[in-house]
CSV table of C-alpha atoms and ligand atoms in Angstrom, one decimal:
chain,number,residue,atom,x,y,z
A,1,MET,CA,0.1,0.0,-0.1
A,2,ALA,CA,1.5,3.4,-1.0
A,3,ASN,CA,0.6,7.2,-0.5
A,4,VAL,CA,1.0,8.9,-3.6
A,5,VAL,CA,2.2,12.7,-4.1
A,6,VAL,CA,1.2,14.1,-7.4
A,7,VAL,CA,3.5,17.3,-8.7
A,8,GLY,CA,3.8,19.2,-11.7
A,9,SER,CA,7.2,18.8,-13.3
A,10,GLN,CA,7.0,21.8,-15.4
A,11,TRP,CA,5.5,25.3,-15.0
A,12,GLY,CA,2.1,23.8,-14.2
A,13,ASP,CA,-0.7,22.9,-16.2
A,14,GLU,CA,0.7,19.7,-17.3
A,15,GLY,CA,-2.9,17.9,-17.3
A,16,LYS,CA,-2.8,17.1,-13.5
A,17,GLY,CA,-6.8,17.0,-13.5
A,18,LYS,CA,-7.2,13.8,-15.4
A,19,ILE,CA,-4.5,12.0,-13.8
A,20,VAL,CA,-5.6,12.9,-10.2
A,21,ASP,CA,-9.1,12.0,-10.9
A,22,TRP,CA,-8.0,8.7,-12.1
A,23,LEU,CA,-5.9,8.2,-8.8
A,24,SER,CA,-8.5,9.5,-6.5
A,25,GLU,CA,-10.9,7.0,-7.5
A,26,GLN,CA,-8.4,4.5,-5.9
A,27,ALA,CA,-7.7,6.8,-2.9
A,28,ASP,CA,-9.5,7.1,0.4
A,29,VAL,CA,-8.2,10.6,1.2
A,30,ILE,CA,-7.2,13.6,-1.0
A,31,VAL,CA,-5.3,16.2,0.5
A,32,ARG,CA,-4.1,19.6,-1.0
A,33,PHE,CA,-0.8,20.9,0.5
A,34,GLN,CA,0.1,24.2,-1.1
A,35,GLY,CA,-1.2,27.1,-3.1
A,36,GLY,CA,-4.8,28.4,-2.9
A,37,HIS,CA,-7.3,29.1,-5.6
A,38,ASN,CA,-4.6,30.0,-8.2
A,39,ALA,CA,-4.7,26.6,-9.1
A,40,GLY,CA,-7.4,25.5,-11.6
A,41,HIS,CA,-8.3,22.0,-13.1
A,42,THR,CA,-11.2,20.6,-15.1
A,43,LEU,CA,-12.5,17.1,-14.3
A,44,VAL,CA,-14.7,15.4,-16.7
A,45,ILE,CA,-16.8,12.7,-15.1
A,46,ASP,CA,-19.6,10.7,-17.2
A,47,GLY,CA,-19.5,13.8,-19.8
A,48,VAL,CA,-19.9,16.5,-17.0
A,49,SER,CA,-17.3,19.1,-16.7
A,50,TYR,CA,-16.4,20.3,-12.9
A,51,LYS,CA,-14.0,23.4,-12.5
A,52,LEU,CA,-12.0,23.2,-9.3
A,53,SER,CA,-9.4,25.7,-7.9
A,54,LEU,CA,-9.2,25.0,-4.0
A,55,LEU,CA,-11.1,22.2,-3.5
A,56,PRO,CA,-9.2,19.0,-3.6
A,57,SER,CA,-10.4,16.7,-6.5
A,58,GLY,CA,-11.7,14.1,-4.3
A,59,VAL,CA,-14.8,15.8,-3.5
A,60,VAL,CA,-16.4,15.3,-6.9
A,61,ARG,CA,-16.1,11.4,-6.0
A,62,GLY,CA,-17.4,11.9,-2.5
A,63,LYS,CA,-13.9,11.0,-1.1
A,64,LEU,CA,-12.7,12.3,2.1
A,65,SER,CA,-10.8,15.6,1.2
A,66,VAL,CA,-8.6,17.7,3.4
A,67,ILE,CA,-7.3,21.4,2.8
A,68,GLY,CA,-4.0,21.2,4.5
A,69,ASN,CA,-2.3,23.7,6.5
A,70,GLY,CA,0.1,24.6,3.8
A,71,VAL,CA,-2.8,26.0,1.7
A,72,VAL,CA,-3.8,29.7,1.6
A,73,VAL,CA,-7.7,29.8,1.9
A,74,ASP,CA,-9.7,32.6,0.7
A,75,PRO,CA,-13.2,31.9,2.7
A,76,HIS,CA,-15.3,33.7,0.3
A,77,ALA,CA,-13.8,31.8,-2.8
A,78,LEU,CA,-14.4,28.6,-1.1
A,79,VAL,CA,-17.6,29.1,-0.2
A,80,SER,CA,-18.6,30.1,-3.9
A,81,GLU,CA,-16.8,27.0,-5.2
A,82,ILE,CA,-18.8,24.9,-2.8
A,83,GLU,CA,-21.9,26.4,-3.9
A,84,ARG,CA,-21.1,26.3,-7.7
A,85,LEU,CA,-20.3,22.4,-7.2
A,86,LYS,CA,-23.7,21.9,-5.3
A,87,GLU,CA,-25.6,23.4,-8.1
A,88,GLN,CA,-23.9,20.8,-10.2
A,89,GLY,CA,-25.3,18.1,-7.8
A,90,VAL,CA,-21.9,17.7,-5.7
A,91,GLU,CA,-23.1,17.5,-2.2
A,92,ILE,CA,-20.3,18.9,0.0
A,93,THR,CA,-20.7,18.6,3.6
A,94,PRO,CA,-18.3,18.2,6.6
A,95,ASP,CA,-18.3,14.7,6.3
A,96,ILE,CA,-16.1,14.8,3.1
A,97,LEU,CA,-14.5,18.1,3.4
A,98,ARG,CA,-12.0,19.1,6.2
A,99,VAL,CA,-10.2,22.3,6.2
A,100,ALA,CA,-7.0,22.7,8.6
A,101,ASP,CA,-7.7,25.1,11.6
A,102,ASN,CA,-4.2,26.3,11.1
A,103,ALA,CA,-4.4,27.1,7.4
A,104,THR,CA,-3.9,30.9,6.5
A,105,LEU,CA,-6.8,33.1,5.0
A,106,ILE,CA,-6.4,35.2,2.1
A,107,LEU,CA,-8.3,38.6,2.5
A,108,SER,CA,-9.4,41.1,0.3
A,109,VAL,CA,-6.6,43.3,1.4
A,110,HIS,CA,-4.2,40.5,-0.1
A,111,ARG,CA,-6.1,40.3,-3.3
A,112,GLU,CA,-6.1,44.1,-3.8
A,113,LEU,CA,-2.3,44.4,-2.9
A,114,ASP,CA,-1.6,41.5,-5.3
A,115,ALA,CA,-3.3,43.5,-8.3
A,116,LEU,CA,-2.0,46.9,-7.2
A,117,ARG,CA,1.5,45.7,-7.3
A,118,GLU,CA,1.1,43.8,-10.7
A,119,ASN,CA,-0.4,46.7,-12.0
A,120,ALA,CA,2.2,49.2,-10.8
A,121,ALA,CA,5.2,46.9,-11.7
A,122,SER,CA,7.2,47.6,-15.0
A,123,LYS,CA,7.0,44.9,-17.8
A,124,GLU,CA,10.3,43.6,-16.6
A,125,ASN,CA,9.4,43.2,-13.1
A,126,ARG,CA,5.8,41.8,-13.4
A,127,ILE,CA,5.3,38.3,-12.3
A,128,GLY,CA,2.2,37.8,-14.2
A,129,THR,CA,0.4,36.5,-11.1
A,130,THR,CA,-3.3,35.2,-11.0
A,131,LYS,CA,-4.1,38.3,-8.9
A,132,ARG,CA,-5.8,36.2,-6.3
A,133,GLY,CA,-3.7,37.3,-3.2
A,134,ILE,CA,-1.7,34.2,-2.9
A,135,GLY,CA,1.8,36.2,-2.5
A,136,PRO,CA,0.7,38.6,0.1
A,137,ALA,CA,-1.1,36.0,2.1
A,138,TYR,CA,1.8,33.8,2.3
A,139,GLU,CA,4.0,37.0,3.1
A,140,ASP,CA,1.6,37.6,5.9
A,141,LYS,CA,1.8,34.0,7.2
A,142,VAL,CA,5.7,34.1,7.2
A,143,GLY,CA,5.5,37.6,9.0
A,144,ARG,CA,3.4,36.2,11.5
A,145,ARG,CA,0.9,38.4,11.1
A,146,ALA,CA,-1.8,36.2,9.1
A,147,VAL,CA,-5.5,35.5,10.3
A,148,ARG,CA,-5.8,31.8,10.3
A,149,VAL,CA,-8.9,29.8,9.9
A,150,MET,CA,-9.3,28.8,13.7
A,151,ASP,CA,-9.5,32.8,14.2
A,152,LEU,CA,-12.9,32.7,12.8
A,153,ALA,CA,-13.9,30.7,15.6
A,154,ASN,CA,-13.2,33.3,18.2
A,155,LEU,CA,-14.6,36.7,17.2
A,156,GLU,CA,-13.9,38.3,20.2
A,157,THR,CA,-10.0,38.1,19.6
A,158,LEU,CA,-10.4,38.7,15.8
A,159,PRO,CA,-10.2,42.7,16.0
A,160,GLY,CA,-6.8,42.3,17.5
A,161,LYS,CA,-5.4,40.2,15.1
A,162,ILE,CA,-6.9,42.4,12.4
A,163,ASP,CA,-5.2,45.3,14.0
A,164,ARG,CA,-1.8,43.6,14.1
A,165,MET,CA,-2.3,42.7,10.3
A,166,LEU,CA,-3.3,46.1,9.5
A,167,VAL,CA,-0.3,48.0,11.2
A,168,HIS,CA,1.7,46.5,8.2
A,169,HIS,CA,-0.7,46.8,5.5
A,170,ASN,CA,-1.7,50.4,6.0
A,171,ALA,CA,1.7,51.5,6.2
A,172,LEU,CA,2.2,49.8,2.8
A,173,LEU,CA,-1.1,51.5,1.5
A,174,ARG,CA,-0.1,54.9,2.8
A,175,GLY,CA,3.2,54.5,1.0
A,176,LEU,CA,1.6,53.5,-2.4
A,177,GLY,CA,-0.8,56.7,-2.0
A,178,GLU,CA,-3.7,54.4,-1.4
A,179,PRO,CA,-6.3,54.7,0.9
A,180,GLU,CA,-6.2,52.6,4.0
A,181,ILE,CA,-8.2,49.7,4.9
A,182,SER,CA,-11.0,50.0,7.7
A,183,ALA,CA,-10.5,47.4,10.4
A,184,ASP,CA,-14.2,47.3,10.9
A,185,ASP,CA,-14.6,46.5,7.1
A,186,LEU,CA,-12.3,43.4,7.2
A,187,TYR,CA,-14.0,42.5,10.5
A,188,LYS,CA,-17.4,42.2,8.7
A,189,GLU,CA,-15.8,40.6,5.7
A,190,LEU,CA,-14.4,37.7,7.9
A,191,ALA,CA,-17.6,37.7,10.4
A,192,SER,CA,-20.1,37.4,7.4
A,193,VAL,CA,-18.3,34.2,6.2
A,194,ALA,CA,-17.4,32.4,9.6
A,195,GLU,CA,-20.4,30.3,10.1
A,196,LYS,CA,-19.9,28.8,6.4
A,197,ILE,CA,-16.4,27.8,6.9
A,198,LEU,CA,-16.5,26.7,10.6
A,199,PRO,CA,-18.2,23.4,10.1
A,200,TYR,CA,-15.4,22.2,7.8
A,201,MET,CA,-12.7,23.2,10.4
A,202,ASP,CA,-10.4,20.4,11.6
A,203,ARG,CA,-7.2,19.1,12.6
A,204,SER,CA,-5.4,18.1,9.3
A,205,TRP,CA,-2.5,16.5,11.0
A,206,GLN,CA,-5.1,14.3,12.9
A,207,ILE,CA,-7.0,13.2,10.3
A,208,LEU,CA,-4.2,12.2,8.1
A,209,ASP,CA,-2.4,10.5,11.0
A,210,GLU,CA,-5.2,8.4,11.6
A,211,ALA,CA,-5.9,7.5,8.0
A,212,ARG,CA,-2.3,6.6,7.8
A,213,ARG,CA,-2.5,4.4,10.8
A,214,ALA,CA,-5.5,2.7,9.5
A,215,GLY,CA,-3.5,1.7,6.4
A,216,LYS,CA,-5.9,4.3,4.3
A,217,ARG,CA,-4.5,5.4,0.8
A,218,ILE,CA,-3.6,8.9,0.9
A,219,LEU,CA,-3.3,11.1,-2.6
A,220,PHE,CA,-1.2,14.4,-1.9
A,221,GLU,CA,-2.7,16.7,-4.7
A,222,GLY,CA,-0.1,19.4,-5.7
A,223,ALA,CA,-0.9,22.3,-7.8
A,224,GLN,CA,1.3,24.4,-10.2
A,225,GLY,CA,4.6,22.9,-11.0
A,226,ALA,CA,8.1,22.6,-9.7
A,227,LEU,CA,9.7,25.3,-11.9
A,228,LEU,CA,7.0,27.8,-9.9
A,229,ASP,CA,8.5,26.6,-6.6
A,230,ASN,CA,9.7,29.5,-4.4
A,231,ASP,CA,13.1,28.0,-4.0
A,232,HIS,CA,13.6,25.8,-6.9
A,233,GLY,CA,11.7,27.5,-9.7
A,234,THR,CA,12.7,30.5,-12.0
A,235,TYR,CA,12.6,32.9,-9.0
A,236,PRO,CA,11.2,35.6,-8.7
A,237,PHE,CA,9.0,34.4,-11.5
A,238,VAL,CA,7.4,31.8,-9.2
A,239,THR,CA,4.4,31.4,-6.9
A,240,SER,CA,4.7,31.7,-3.1
A,241,SER,CA,4.5,28.2,-1.9
A,242,ASN,CA,6.8,25.2,-2.5
A,243,THR,CA,5.3,23.2,-5.0
A,244,VAL,CA,8.0,20.4,-4.9
A,245,SER,CA,6.8,16.9,-3.4
A,246,GLY,CA,8.7,17.7,0.0
A,247,GLN,CA,5.9,20.2,0.8
A,248,ALA,CA,3.2,17.5,0.8
A,249,ALA,CA,4.2,16.5,4.3
A,250,ALA,CA,4.7,19.9,5.8
A,251,GLY,CA,1.8,21.2,4.2
A,252,CYS,CA,-0.4,18.9,6.0
A,253,GLY,CA,1.3,17.8,9.2
A,254,LEU,CA,2.8,14.7,8.3
A,255,GLY,CA,6.3,13.4,8.3
A,256,PRO,CA,8.1,12.6,5.0
A,257,ASN,CA,8.0,8.7,5.9
A,258,SER,CA,4.1,8.9,4.8
A,259,ILE,CA,5.3,9.4,1.2
A,260,ASP,CA,6.0,6.4,-0.7
A,261,TYR,CA,5.5,7.5,-4.5
A,262,VAL,CA,5.9,10.7,-6.3
A,263,LEU,CA,4.5,10.9,-9.5
A,264,GLY,CA,5.4,13.9,-11.6
A,265,ILE,CA,2.8,15.0,-14.4
A,266,THR,CA,4.9,16.0,-17.5
A,267,LYS,CA,3.6,17.3,-20.8
A,268,ALA,CA,5.2,16.3,-24.0
A,269,TYR,CA,6.1,19.8,-24.7
A,270,THR,CA,6.3,22.7,-22.5
A,271,THR,CA,4.0,25.5,-21.8
A,272,ARG,CA,3.8,28.6,-19.1
A,273,VAL,CA,1.5,31.1,-18.0
A,274,GLY,CA,2.8,34.5,-16.8
A,275,GLU,CA,6.3,35.8,-16.9
A,276,GLY,CA,9.7,34.5,-16.6
A,277,PRO,CA,12.6,32.6,-18.2
A,278,PHE,CA,11.2,29.8,-20.7
A,279,PRO,CA,14.4,28.6,-22.7
A,280,THR,CA,12.4,26.4,-25.2
A,281,GLU,CA,9.6,28.9,-25.8
A,282,GLN,CA,8.7,29.1,-29.7
A,283,GLN,CA,7.1,32.4,-30.4
A,284,ASN,CA,6.4,31.0,-34.0
A,285,GLU,CA,4.3,28.5,-35.9
A,286,VAL,CA,5.6,25.9,-33.7
A,287,GLY,CA,4.3,27.5,-30.7
A,288,GLU,CA,1.0,28.3,-32.4
A,289,PHE,CA,0.3,24.9,-33.5
A,290,LEU,CA,1.2,23.5,-29.8
A,291,GLY,CA,-1.1,26.2,-28.4
A,292,THR,CA,-3.8,25.4,-31.0
A,293,ARG,CA,-3.5,21.9,-30.7
A,294,GLY,CA,-3.2,21.6,-26.9
A,295,HIS,CA,-5.9,24.1,-26.3
A,296,GLU,CA,-3.5,26.1,-24.2
A,297,PHE,CA,-5.7,28.6,-22.2
A,298,GLY,CA,-5.6,29.0,-18.6
A,299,VAL,CA,-8.4,27.5,-16.5
A,300,VAL,CA,-8.2,30.3,-13.8
A,301,THR,CA,-7.5,33.5,-16.0
A,302,GLY,CA,-8.4,32.5,-19.6
A,303,ARG,CA,-4.7,33.7,-20.4
A,304,LYS,CA,-3.3,32.3,-23.4
A,305,ARG,CA,-0.2,30.0,-22.4
A,306,ARG,CA,3.0,30.5,-23.8
A,307,CYS,CA,4.5,27.2,-25.7
A,308,GLY,CA,7.6,25.5,-26.4
A,309,TRP,CA,9.4,22.1,-27.2
A,310,PHE,CA,10.1,19.6,-24.5
A,311,ASP,CA,12.9,20.7,-22.1
A,312,ALA,CA,14.5,17.6,-20.6
A,313,VAL,CA,17.1,19.8,-18.9
A,314,ILE,CA,14.2,21.1,-16.2
A,315,VAL,CA,12.4,18.0,-16.0
A,316,ARG,CA,15.5,16.0,-15.2
A,317,GLN,CA,16.0,18.7,-12.4
A,318,THR,CA,12.5,18.4,-11.1
A,319,VAL,CA,12.9,14.4,-10.7
A,320,CYS,CA,16.0,15.4,-8.5
A,321,THR,CA,14.2,18.1,-6.5
A,322,SER,CA,10.8,16.4,-6.0
A,323,GLY,CA,12.3,12.7,-5.8
A,324,ILE,CA,10.3,11.6,-8.7
A,325,SER,CA,9.4,8.1,-8.8
A,326,GLY,CA,7.9,8.1,-12.2
A,327,ILE,CA,6.0,10.4,-14.5
A,328,ALA,CA,2.7,10.8,-16.3
A,329,LEU,CA,3.7,11.6,-19.7
A,330,THR,CA,0.6,13.8,-21.0
A,331,LYS,CA,-0.8,15.2,-24.3
A,332,LEU,CA,1.5,13.2,-26.5
A,333,ASP,CA,-1.3,13.6,-29.4
A,334,VAL,CA,-0.6,17.2,-29.3
A,335,LEU,CA,2.7,16.6,-31.4
A,336,ASP,CA,1.0,14.2,-34.1
A,337,GLY,CA,1.7,15.1,-37.6
A,338,LEU,CA,4.7,17.1,-36.8
A,339,ASP,CA,7.7,16.3,-39.4
A,340,GLU,CA,10.2,16.7,-36.5
A,341,ILE,CA,10.1,17.2,-32.9
A,342,LYS,CA,12.9,18.9,-31.0
A,343,ILE,CA,14.0,17.9,-27.3
A,344,CYS,CA,16.2,20.3,-25.2
A,345,VAL,CA,19.1,18.3,-23.9
A,346,GLY,CA,21.2,20.9,-22.3
A,347,TYR,CA,21.9,24.5,-22.4
A,348,GLU,CA,24.8,26.8,-23.5
A,349,LEU,CA,25.6,29.5,-21.0
A,350,ASP,CA,28.1,32.3,-21.8
A,351,GLY,CA,29.8,29.8,-24.5
A,352,GLU,CA,30.0,27.0,-22.0
A,353,ARG,CA,27.7,23.7,-22.3
A,354,ILE,CA,25.6,23.2,-18.9
A,355,ASP,CA,23.2,20.4,-18.0
A,356,TYR,CA,20.9,22.1,-15.4
A,357,LEU,CA,19.2,25.4,-15.1
A,358,PRO,CA,21.1,27.9,-13.1
A,359,ALA,CA,19.6,29.5,-10.3
A,360,SER,CA,20.3,33.5,-11.1
A,361,GLN,CA,17.7,35.1,-12.8
A,362,GLY,CA,20.1,36.6,-15.5
A,363,ALA,CA,21.6,33.4,-16.2
A,364,GLN,CA,18.2,31.9,-16.9
A,365,ALA,CA,17.6,34.5,-19.5
A,366,ARG,CA,20.9,34.1,-21.2
A,367,VAL,CA,20.9,30.2,-21.5
A,368,VAL,CA,20.2,29.2,-25.1
A,369,PRO,CA,18.7,25.7,-25.4
A,370,ILE,CA,20.9,22.7,-27.2
A,371,TYR,CA,18.4,20.7,-29.4
A,372,GLU,CA,18.4,17.1,-30.2
A,373,THR,CA,15.9,16.6,-33.5
A,374,LEU,CA,13.7,13.6,-33.6
A,375,PRO,CA,11.4,12.4,-36.4
A,376,GLY,CA,7.8,13.0,-36.0
A,377,TRP,CA,5.1,10.6,-36.7
A,378,LYS,CA,2.3,11.0,-39.2
A,379,GLU,CA,-0.4,8.9,-37.5
A,380,THR,CA,-2.5,9.7,-34.5
A,381,THR,CA,-1.7,8.6,-30.9
A,382,LYS,CA,-4.9,10.2,-29.8
A,383,GLY,CA,-7.0,7.6,-27.6
A,384,ALA,CA,-4.2,4.9,-27.7
A,385,ARG,CA,-4.5,2.5,-24.7
A,386,SER,CA,-1.5,0.2,-25.2
A,387,TRP,CA,2.1,0.5,-26.6
A,388,ALA,CA,0.7,-1.5,-29.6
A,389,ASP,CA,-1.2,1.4,-30.6
A,390,LEU,CA,1.4,4.0,-31.0
A,391,PRO,CA,3.4,4.7,-33.8
A,392,ALA,CA,7.1,3.3,-33.7
A,393,GLN,CA,8.6,7.1,-33.7
A,394,ALA,CA,6.1,8.2,-30.7
A,395,VAL,CA,7.4,5.0,-28.7
A,396,LYS,CA,11.0,6.2,-29.4
A,397,TYR,CA,10.2,9.7,-28.5
A,398,VAL,CA,8.7,8.6,-24.9
A,399,ARG,CA,11.5,6.1,-24.5
A,400,HIS,CA,14.3,9.2,-25.2
A,401,VAL,CA,12.5,11.4,-22.7
A,402,GLU,CA,12.6,8.8,-19.8
A,403,GLU,CA,16.2,8.2,-20.5
A,404,LEU,CA,17.1,12.1,-20.7
A,405,ILE,CA,15.1,12.7,-17.6
A,406,GLY,CA,16.1,9.9,-15.6
A,407,ALA,CA,12.6,8.6,-14.5
A,408,PRO,CA,10.3,6.0,-16.1
A,409,VAL,CA,6.8,6.7,-17.4
A,410,ALA,CA,4.3,5.1,-15.3
A,411,LEU,CA,1.4,6.5,-17.1
A,412,LEU,CA,0.9,7.5,-20.5
A,413,SER,CA,-2.1,9.9,-21.3
A,414,THR,CA,-3.3,10.0,-25.0
A,415,SER,CA,-6.6,12.0,-24.7
A,416,PRO,CA,-8.5,14.0,-21.9
A,417,GLU,CA,-10.6,10.8,-21.9
A,418,ARG,CA,-9.9,9.0,-18.6
A,419,ASP,CA,-9.7,5.5,-20.4
A,420,ASP,CA,-7.5,6.8,-23.0
A,421,THR,CA,-4.3,5.8,-20.6
A,422,ILE,CA,-1.5,3.5,-21.0
A,423,LEU,CA,-0.8,2.1,-17.8
A,424,VAL,CA,2.9,1.1,-17.0
A,425,GLN,CA,2.7,1.0,-13.3
A,426,ASN,CA,0.0,2.1,-10.7
A,427,PRO,CA,1.6,4.3,-8.3
A,428,PHE,CA,-0.7,3.2,-5.6
A,429,GLN,CA,0.5,-0.4,-6.1
A,430,ASP,CA,4.3,0.6,-5.9
B,501,IMP,P1,0.3,33.4,-8.1
B,501,IMP,O1,0.6,32.1,-7.8
B,501,IMP,O2,-0.9,34.0,-8.3
B,501,IMP,O3,1.2,34.5,-7.3
B,501,IMP,O4,1.5,33.8,-9.6
B,501,IMP,C1,2.7,33.4,-9.7
B,501,IMP,C2,3.0,32.7,-10.8
B,501,IMP,O5,2.6,31.6,-10.9
B,501,IMP,C3,2.5,33.4,-12.2
B,501,IMP,O6,3.4,33.1,-13.5
B,501,IMP,C4,1.2,32.3,-12.7
B,501,IMP,O7,1.0,32.4,-13.7
B,501,IMP,C5,1.5,31.1,-11.8
B,501,IMP,N1,0.5,30.0,-11.7
B,501,IMP,C6,0.1,30.3,-10.3
B,501,IMP,N2,-0.9,29.2,-10.4
B,501,IMP,C7,-0.7,28.4,-11.7
B,501,IMP,C8,-1.4,27.3,-12.0
B,501,IMP,O8,-2.2,26.7,-11.3
B,501,IMP,N3,-0.7,26.8,-13.2
B,501,IMP,C9,0.0,27.4,-14.0
B,501,IMP,N4,0.7,28.7,-13.4
B,501,IMP,C10,0.4,29.1,-12.5
């Protein structure tokens, strides 16, 4: 029996939704451990499409779903997501949803600050955030002035917590020449939602410890991707949480020995939304082809995603930083019909060949990809359910990817349909 962590191994949007849904059917508990409603994925079950941002995917299947302490929770966004799913016939009650009492709340002040900073930043300094308040909420968490879920349970002590937070924010707003925030308004914003959130509040560490001891299968559902990790990503063009698999433990209150298998969701090419370095980006007809064929538009913001060739250097690095046991390779069918396919196998930096993504912002912007060119295939891979259904060149491409990144393909996804999957190894039965 294994517990599985799912992480994105590029810049997010690798197609985690379908794989997480497939795994959540086999899991007993599904837990989110970082990020917030900046994430977005679409689950298609029996022809019905469900859009999730903050809720763990398990809710759609009626599985116990936990929002861990590492998540930043916008209480109003949570309530509206629950209502939206209820309208689609998904019943969400405290029997299936629990929210960690020590998770940090995202307030309107965070959302406004996120947008204010993004709009004021120059083109070079803009991160391209989702403007959902993620960064400012995490800043308040590590700055030890955040309001947390359990604070909603004690409305008498809430004004003091709000005041402590506003000392910081109002100074900032004054400096930016913006109107200050009233403590009273913030109090009302929180008090109005408290009773809708409190029934779900629980101790995430305890629920998961009990599940673990009872031999239940836990699925840790990562959001974003390893290159958006606050330490290991393309800093400062990253999100404000750790997105690597190690965060799965800290982000819900378990120890690292609760993780048995790390599945890295990996797209057969590369995409990124927002600003920041992207060495294999193709701002040409190849990028257009990939974007159109792959329907590369963001679920949360609707933004067009930047597209480029598969970058084996960054995925190889993620295999290390997330301890990836195997990958789920997605969207191979998007490459169908190309005459040739390129894979980045190394970079040239200031005249020298390197085989890693350097940490510095300047060097990341200067690296020039070194490509290998492979022949494409004319047949379709869409809907393939066994290796025998794949053209020989497509099999060669997949095998080469495995070799370059140093991790095996555990699952190969060949269309958004859940059954269009080639299973090599079930992560839960590792
Ligand atoms: P933030 O997480 O809203 O602060 O945005 C920081 C960066 O992460 C931006 O480049 C976003 O586009 C990116 N980002 C955040 N969430 C996702 C996601 O779920 N998929 C892909 N990119 C994301």
